[in-house]
Amino acid sequence: MIDPELYDHLVIGAGPAGLQLARHLHESGSRYTVLEAGDAPGTFFSTFPRHRTLISSNKPHTGTDDPELNLRMDWNSLLSDDPRLLFTRYTERYFPPADVFVQYLADFAAASKLDVHYGTRVARIERPEADGPFTVTAQDGGVRRAAVVIVATGVSKPYIPPIPGIEHAEQYATMTVDPADFTDQRVLILGKGNSAFETADNLIEKAAVIHVAGPDGVRLAWKTHYVGHLRAVNNNFLDTYQLKSQNAILDGEVLDIIPQPGGGFVVRFSFVRADEVVKELYYDRILCCTGFRLDTEPFAPECSPALMYKDRFAELTSAFESVNVPGLYFAGTLMQQRDFKKATSGFIHGFRYTVRALSRILDQRGADRKGWPHREIAATPEALAEATIERVNRSSALWQQFSVMADVILIPAGGQARYFEEVPVGYALDGGLEADGLLIAVTLEYGPDHDKVDRFDVTVKRTAQDDPETAHDAAYLHPVIRVYRDGKVLAEHHLAENLENHWDGEATHRAPLVAFFEKVATL
């Protein structure tokens, strides 16, 4: 079947990112379609996480009825103007069951009346002519053409490290999750992310010995503020290691895996912290929990995107477009290449905003050349301060996408200022808004040394709450305002951190910000 339609946008994947983008495309009037390999939305979540509990926060009870503020504590809902499509209506579990999320995605897709073709696995992505449309062929033989293709498949293939003998390891995607199958066994788990520790926690009561191994140290999410690092809900295993319960964390490289004639495996391990000492260790089972990567098999040579980070992600421009294949964009967790392990673009509560930004970028670049939504405000210090304070105290996008997403104020040589909400910082600085004067970026950020501060050590000196004089030294989340001209920073101002994230004190926040904007007027 050859579809005669030439689509403006063809989205591959109907997971949370694909559905979010499709809704924006639908609302903007795009000629779009979505191809989904599974028979329903979000089939990835029908399998993963393997132990069936999400670690994305779900907090229905926040003490406020402000829907924007509530999204700060809701890590699962997709964006829409329909309050019935909030995930917080589905369960009160703080860490919700994955199966509930699968049902939510199905309901979101149905309510949004999206053009999704299920059971349509993409086999080939081609571009017969260099400047022509893409041709996308499905396994069922269906052929569709589109000016723009957006890949929203997530990282759907296991990342398998290049270790001799790795074929003997059981993969996270297919291993048994019944702890009884590991009774009295010595188990090696490869990987130090949440899937590895989720697996280790599951086996504590049955396995005799569990070693969790990898070349990097364990990084704790509550310290780094990167939610992809080890979450507290998965770190019970650390107790069993430090309190001498036979388990251990190994820092170093697996050199090879050698199967033994009588069963089990000998693993040669090079320890980083012991002068590269190599030790042979015996295990009954080896589990590979080393994460996922982009599936690159469907891309024809002329459409094959440049890759980064051990070939796990496509390399992207600030517009989330492939650096070497014009018109090929990436949405959802694949967007994290732009801020890898620094923000939340790899997770729903982050990429829902980045996907909305992508939809606006596509609008800008479409046939109608729609501008980024904005409003005009007076270019006075008082008006600029008021607009900034209102947004930093309420925005969920700036809160979730700290440091990488900004509200942007453009101040031309004369006339009104223009206020743009939720613009990726990189895109704004690359000229995405065509600034012809001052560009002011308003972000929420942690201090540069935030991951080096022990938040529980009472002897560590910290900046005072609500102290404008020391605001620039704050380690915790706080608003940062930077003024640019031609991509260069001319001035920078930090609003003092506040225990409850209320940055609206007259003397502590508002007056210092007005004074800063008075100085900006002289630049």
XYZ file of C-alpha atoms in Angstrom:
523
model
C 0.000 0.000 0.000
C 1.385 3.373 -1.022
C -0.181 6.296 0.818
C -0.696 9.119 -1.702
C -0.534 11.740 1.031
C 2.629 13.807 1.457
C 2.662 14.435 5.187
C 4.114 17.521 6.792
C 5.271 15.413 9.711
C 5.580 11.673 10.240
C 6.157 10.540 13.827
C 7.652 7.115 14.546
C 6.555 5.769 17.918
C 3.400 6.237 20.001
C 4.944 6.239 23.441
C 4.588 9.285 25.701
C 6.787 11.482 23.474
C 5.075 10.456 20.247
C 1.626 11.028 21.741
C 2.656 14.379 23.197
C 4.041 15.584 19.878
C 1.102 14.206 17.912
C -1.336 16.145 20.076
C 0.565 19.384 19.419
C 0.716 18.643 15.687
C -2.988 17.827 15.671
C -3.822 21.104 17.396
C -1.614 23.110 15.023
C -3.352 21.745 11.930
C -0.400 19.760 10.611
C -0.844 16.975 8.068
C 0.717 14.318 10.260
C 0.559 10.637 11.038
C 2.084 8.359 13.698
C 3.422 4.846 13.104
C 3.571 2.532 16.127
C 5.011 -0.990 16.077
C 2.907 -2.201 18.989
C -0.821 -2.820 19.107
C -1.381 -0.010 21.633
C 0.355 3.143 22.861
C 3.407 2.886 25.097
C 4.105 -0.820 24.660
C 7.614 -0.266 26.075
C 5.970 0.225 29.465
C 4.147 -3.091 29.157
C 7.550 -4.708 29.763
C 9.690 -2.080 31.482
C 10.625 -1.572 34.171
C 10.835 -5.334 34.616
C 9.758 -5.183 38.253
C 6.665 -3.156 37.243
C 6.955 -0.139 39.528
C 7.775 3.282 38.109
C 10.165 5.581 39.959
C 8.555 8.735 38.560
C 6.876 10.715 41.315
C 3.084 10.924 41.436
C 1.742 13.395 43.993
C -1.987 14.175 43.788
C -2.065 16.007 47.133
C 0.030 19.170 46.948
C -1.999 21.693 48.946
C -2.756 23.800 45.879
C -5.297 23.691 43.057
C -3.030 25.578 40.658
C -2.600 23.145 37.729
C 0.743 24.654 36.710
C 2.243 24.300 40.181
C 0.871 20.782 40.478
C 2.823 19.709 37.405
C 5.980 20.358 39.421
C 5.074 17.319 41.531
C 3.519 15.251 38.732
C 6.181 13.425 36.717
C 3.881 11.304 34.570
C 1.141 13.436 33.016
C 1.379 14.573 29.423
C 0.500 18.172 28.616
C -3.016 19.067 27.572
C -5.755 21.537 28.444
C -8.044 18.704 29.599
C -7.880 18.129 33.389
C -9.301 14.642 32.864
C -6.006 13.693 31.196
C -3.892 14.048 34.318
C -2.172 10.901 35.521
C -2.771 11.916 39.147
C -6.440 10.935 38.632
C -5.442 7.316 38.030
C -3.684 6.390 41.272
C -2.480 7.887 44.531
C 0.601 5.663 44.657
C 3.701 7.858 44.860
C 5.611 5.293 42.785
C 2.810 4.056 40.536
C 2.400 0.656 38.868
C 3.646 0.605 35.276
C 0.435 -1.056 34.088
C -1.569 1.963 35.261
C 0.637 4.188 33.119
C 0.000 1.966 30.086
C -3.745 2.472 30.591
C -3.226 6.225 30.967
C -1.403 6.431 27.639
C -4.200 4.502 25.906
C -6.778 6.897 27.339
C -4.710 9.937 26.366
C -4.410 8.726 22.776
C -8.121 7.943 22.514
C -9.246 11.247 24.042
C -6.887 13.214 21.795
C -8.263 11.530 18.632
C -4.799 11.146 17.167
C -3.971 9.634 13.781
C -1.974 6.605 14.931
C -1.401 3.432 12.907
C -0.820 0.579 15.357
C 0.870 -2.686 14.425
C 2.979 -0.744 11.926
C 6.664 -1.372 12.519
C 8.975 0.828 10.469
C 11.456 -1.238 8.450
C 13.174 1.452 6.362
C 13.650 5.214 6.383
C 14.972 6.559 3.094
C 15.354 9.818 1.193
C 15.576 9.033 -2.533
C 16.412 12.637 -3.426
C 18.752 14.760 -1.315
C 16.299 17.654 -0.991
C 13.150 15.601 -1.329
C 10.766 14.030 1.165
C 11.495 10.982 3.268
C 10.059 7.605 2.292
C 9.118 5.419 5.257
C 8.376 1.756 4.605
C 6.698 -0.472 7.176
C 7.144 -4.224 7.587
C 3.635 -4.737 6.204
C 4.753 -3.108 2.943
C 2.994 0.188 3.524
C 4.849 3.222 2.174
C 4.398 6.794 3.373
C 6.160 10.032 2.435
C 6.802 13.043 4.651
C 8.721 16.298 4.500
C 9.832 15.819 8.111
C 10.350 12.643 10.137
C 10.441 12.698 13.938
C 11.795 9.608 15.688
C 10.078 9.130 19.061
C 10.869 5.468 19.606
C 12.946 5.977 22.720
C 16.048 3.889 23.323
C 14.443 0.629 22.338
C 17.460 -1.676 21.867
C 19.564 -3.032 24.744
C 23.033 -1.545 25.007
C 25.393 -4.522 25.212
C 28.946 -3.672 26.288
C 31.784 -5.075 24.127
C 33.011 -7.704 26.610
C 34.364 -11.058 25.382
C 31.848 -13.668 26.479
C 28.992 -11.156 27.021
C 26.728 -13.500 25.028
C 26.608 -15.719 28.126
C 24.971 -12.986 30.206
C 21.199 -12.867 30.631
C 19.687 -9.623 29.349
C 17.571 -7.312 31.497
C 14.814 -7.413 28.891
C 14.370 -11.195 29.022
C 15.826 -12.428 32.343
C 13.594 -14.048 34.920
C 12.429 -11.714 37.688
C 11.400 -14.471 40.111
C 13.852 -14.257 43.068
C 13.361 -17.960 43.783
C 15.213 -18.772 40.557
C 18.381 -17.337 42.140
C 18.241 -19.156 45.493
C 21.734 -19.685 46.972
C 23.420 -18.524 43.766
C 26.312 -16.146 43.221
C 25.084 -13.411 40.884
C 26.985 -10.718 38.986
C 24.953 -7.741 37.785
C 26.564 -5.584 35.103
C 25.574 -1.922 35.281
C 25.186 0.684 38.011
C 21.973 2.390 37.022
C 18.471 2.021 38.381
C 17.734 -1.142 36.393
C 20.802 -2.824 37.914
C 19.982 -1.840 41.493
C 16.273 -2.541 41.015
C 17.338 -6.054 40.005
C 19.770 -6.391 42.926
C 17.131 -5.301 45.442
C 14.793 -7.924 44.051
C 17.310 -10.700 44.665
C 18.541 -9.786 48.167
C 16.343 -12.292 49.996
C 17.268 -15.308 47.825
C 20.706 -14.942 46.244
C 23.750 -15.987 48.273
C 26.080 -13.303 46.916
C 25.308 -10.339 44.662
C 27.994 -8.183 43.059
C 27.023 -5.054 41.122
C 29.813 -4.044 38.748
C 30.749 -1.244 36.381
C 33.560 1.125 35.455
C 32.017 4.225 37.025
C 31.229 5.012 40.637
C 27.700 4.959 42.021
C 26.100 8.386 41.745
C 23.106 9.165 43.956
C 20.248 11.140 42.433
C 19.461 13.016 45.648
C 22.985 14.433 45.527
C 23.466 15.082 41.802
C 19.826 16.107 41.122
C 19.923 13.960 37.987
C 16.991 11.567 38.335
C 18.651 8.970 36.106
C 21.291 8.356 38.762
C 20.566 5.885 41.540
C 17.277 6.723 43.225
C 16.740 6.142 46.941
C 13.842 3.789 46.219
C 16.347 1.409 44.576
C 19.304 1.746 46.922
C 18.513 -0.759 49.682
C 21.331 -2.823 48.223
C 23.853 -0.236 49.450
C 22.967 -1.175 53.035
C 23.693 -4.834 52.402
C 27.113 -3.881 51.000
C 28.240 -1.434 53.654
C 26.764 -3.426 56.533
C 28.594 -6.608 55.511
C 25.817 -8.851 54.215
C 27.925 -10.697 51.592
C 27.045 -8.318 48.760
C 29.409 -5.834 47.128
C 29.842 -3.113 44.514
C 32.803 -3.616 42.176
C 34.432 -0.588 40.537
C 36.271 -1.503 37.362
C 36.107 -3.378 34.070
C 35.007 -6.891 33.241
C 37.807 -8.178 30.998
C 36.061 -11.350 29.909
C 33.472 -13.970 30.847
C 34.553 -17.611 30.630
C 31.965 -20.415 30.924
C 33.050 -23.357 33.085
C 32.681 -27.052 32.130
C 30.661 -27.834 35.245
C 28.443 -24.751 34.925
C 28.776 -21.166 36.000
C 31.330 -18.609 34.859
C 34.719 -17.218 35.769
C 34.912 -13.474 35.299
C 38.238 -11.666 35.104
C 37.754 -8.273 36.714
C 40.161 -5.317 36.732
C 39.655 -3.160 39.828
C 40.003 0.602 39.337
C 40.615 1.362 43.018
C 43.194 -1.366 43.577
C 45.928 -0.357 41.145
C 44.252 -2.252 38.289
C 44.538 -5.562 40.159
C 42.903 -8.341 38.136
C 40.935 -10.928 40.089
C 39.110 -14.048 38.915
C 35.622 -14.367 40.394
C 33.128 -17.216 40.047
C 29.381 -16.653 39.442
C 26.430 -18.903 38.787
C 24.570 -16.215 36.827
C 25.456 -12.957 35.083
C 22.764 -10.360 34.427
C 23.340 -7.538 31.938
C 21.534 -4.368 33.087
C 23.513 -1.807 31.103
C 20.737 0.305 29.626
C 19.393 0.898 26.146
C 20.278 2.584 22.870
C 18.680 3.978 19.720
C 17.689 1.341 17.156
C 19.531 2.449 13.999
C 18.617 -0.537 11.790
C 15.778 1.165 9.859
C 17.918 4.079 8.626
C 19.156 3.883 5.038
C 22.755 5.121 4.569
C 21.657 8.554 3.358
C 19.449 8.927 6.445
C 21.774 7.446 9.039
C 22.216 9.954 11.882
C 25.586 10.676 13.455
C 25.752 9.059 16.905
C 27.157 9.930 20.326
C 27.722 8.410 23.766
C 28.823 4.924 22.742
C 26.477 5.167 19.736
C 23.454 5.188 22.023
C 21.981 8.541 20.897
C 21.775 10.583 17.701
C 23.809 13.793 17.756
C 21.398 16.731 17.641
C 21.371 20.437 16.941
C 19.764 22.834 19.397
C 16.538 22.341 17.381
C 16.645 18.559 18.100
C 17.425 17.877 14.451
C 20.094 15.417 13.328
C 23.375 17.249 12.755
C 23.885 15.455 9.433
C 20.377 14.601 8.166
C 18.251 17.752 7.654
C 14.572 17.204 8.368
C 15.195 14.248 10.685
C 14.240 15.171 14.253
C 14.188 13.264 17.535
C 11.665 13.537 20.364
C 11.353 12.230 23.896
C 14.143 10.503 25.773
C 16.329 10.743 22.656
C 16.464 14.512 23.253
C 18.719 13.993 26.263
C 21.779 14.005 24.016
C 21.624 17.803 24.342
C 21.940 17.751 28.146
C 23.150 14.236 28.847
C 22.959 13.467 32.582
C 22.528 17.164 33.418
C 18.762 17.787 33.279
C 15.533 15.831 32.819
C 15.144 15.588 29.023
C 15.457 11.810 29.248
C 12.304 11.540 31.371
C 8.625 12.319 30.870
C 8.499 15.223 33.331
C 11.285 16.877 31.343
C 10.716 15.961 27.732
C 7.010 16.798 27.774
C 8.165 20.438 27.737
C 11.011 19.869 25.283
C 8.581 18.114 22.937
C 6.260 21.116 23.163
C 9.246 23.309 22.313
C 10.008 21.049 19.341
C 6.437 21.454 18.092
C 6.945 25.232 18.148
C 10.244 24.875 16.301
C 8.466 22.792 13.649
C 5.779 25.503 13.425
C 8.487 28.103 12.890
C 10.035 26.044 10.107
C 6.777 24.964 8.474
C 5.158 26.403 5.394
C 3.173 28.943 7.443
C 6.281 30.122 9.372
C 4.375 30.528 12.623
C 6.195 32.591 15.224
C 6.977 31.407 18.750
C 4.072 32.439 21.027
C 4.903 35.531 23.055
C 3.409 38.562 24.708
C 4.539 42.156 24.793
C 5.425 43.871 28.062
C 6.783 47.293 28.928
C 10.574 47.407 28.861
C 10.718 49.082 32.276
C 12.671 47.572 35.185
C 9.482 47.182 37.208
C 7.544 45.419 34.420
C 10.452 43.113 33.589
C 10.882 42.185 37.260
C 7.173 41.560 37.734
C 6.939 39.285 34.679
C 10.033 37.361 35.755
C 8.934 36.863 39.359
C 5.459 35.733 38.326
C 6.911 33.041 36.064
C 9.686 31.656 38.282
C 7.211 31.218 41.118
C 4.753 29.247 38.998
C 6.315 27.695 35.887
C 6.545 23.919 35.876
C 8.694 23.857 32.723
C 11.511 25.926 34.219
C 11.244 23.886 37.426
C 11.501 20.507 35.719
C 13.931 21.484 32.951
C 16.322 23.378 35.188
C 19.255 25.073 33.447
C 18.320 23.954 29.914
C 14.943 25.649 29.390
C 14.377 29.373 29.792
C 11.829 32.086 29.523
C 13.341 34.598 27.128
C 12.817 38.355 27.047
C 13.875 40.190 23.890
C 14.471 43.898 24.267
C 14.982 45.734 20.969
C 16.723 49.095 20.710
C 13.377 50.776 21.165
C 9.769 49.811 21.863
C 8.103 47.035 23.850
C 9.868 43.976 25.196
C 8.671 40.556 24.025
C 8.313 37.707 26.539
C 8.698 34.133 25.218
C 7.974 31.154 27.475
C 9.758 27.788 27.613
C 12.516 28.125 25.042
C 15.470 25.705 25.062
C 18.477 27.788 26.092
C 20.683 26.427 23.320
C 18.061 27.180 20.677
C 17.602 30.745 21.903
C 21.352 31.400 21.909
C 21.674 29.881 18.433
C 19.351 32.554 17.069
C 16.086 30.622 17.123
C 14.138 33.729 18.139
C 16.010 36.175 15.880
C 16.996 38.574 18.649
C 18.118 42.005 17.412
C 18.965 43.576 20.765
C 19.329 42.285 24.290
C 18.325 38.695 25.031
C 17.476 37.927 28.658
C 17.282 34.263 29.675
C 15.404 33.361 32.870
C 16.180 29.895 34.215
C 16.006 27.902 37.424
C 19.383 26.379 38.282
C 21.354 24.643 40.976
C 24.697 26.117 41.939
C 27.748 24.907 39.970
C 28.998 22.844 42.933
C 25.606 21.516 44.016
C 26.632 17.887 43.563
C 29.662 18.389 45.817
C 27.652 19.695 48.766
C 26.591 17.208 51.455
C 23.080 18.433 52.205
C 23.011 16.423 55.439
C 26.300 17.648 56.909
C 25.375 20.363 59.426
C 29.003 21.505 59.665
C 29.107 22.613 56.010
C 28.631 26.362 55.651
C 25.778 27.282 53.324
C 24.373 30.483 51.904
C 21.690 32.091 54.035
C 18.065 31.743 53.045
C 16.605 34.839 51.352
C 19.965 36.648 51.404
C 20.433 38.625 48.171
C 24.062 39.360 49.026
C 25.067 35.680 48.824
C 22.522 34.523 46.242
C 25.221 33.914 43.608
C 26.777 31.256 45.867
C 23.553 29.285 46.357
C 23.828 25.528 45.821
C 20.095 24.794 45.792
C 17.593 25.529 43.007
C 17.055 29.244 42.443
C 16.280 31.667 39.586
C 19.132 32.954 37.435
C 18.770 35.852 34.997
C 21.420 36.344 32.310
C 21.620 39.157 29.780
C 23.157 38.413 26.376
C 24.098 40.378 23.312
C 25.355 38.486 20.267
C 25.663 35.329 22.370
C 27.908 36.911 25.017
C 26.891 37.305 28.659
C 26.798 40.979 29.659
C 25.277 40.639 33.121
C 23.994 37.975 35.512
C 21.717 38.051 38.561
C 20.732 35.342 41.038
C 17.594 35.443 43.167
C 18.223 34.224 46.699
C 17.228 30.640 47.411
C 14.166 30.074 49.565
C 13.162 27.040 51.627
C 9.743 26.725 49.974
C 10.777 28.108 46.589
C 8.891 31.370 47.010
C 11.020 33.965 45.270
C 8.763 36.954 45.778
C 9.953 38.782 48.893
C 9.868 42.544 48.423
C 13.270 43.282 49.924
C 14.890 39.898 49.327
C 13.881 39.246 45.710
C 11.817 41.938 43.994
C 13.833 45.055 44.865
C 17.223 43.508 43.960
C 15.784 42.317 40.646
C 14.389 45.758 39.801
C 17.804 47.248 40.590
C 19.433 44.686 38.277
C 17.091 45.564 35.410
C 17.832 49.254 35.975
C 21.493 48.447 35.292
C 20.497 46.389 32.245
C 18.800 49.476 30.792
C 22.218 51.145 30.582
C 23.898 48.324 28.637
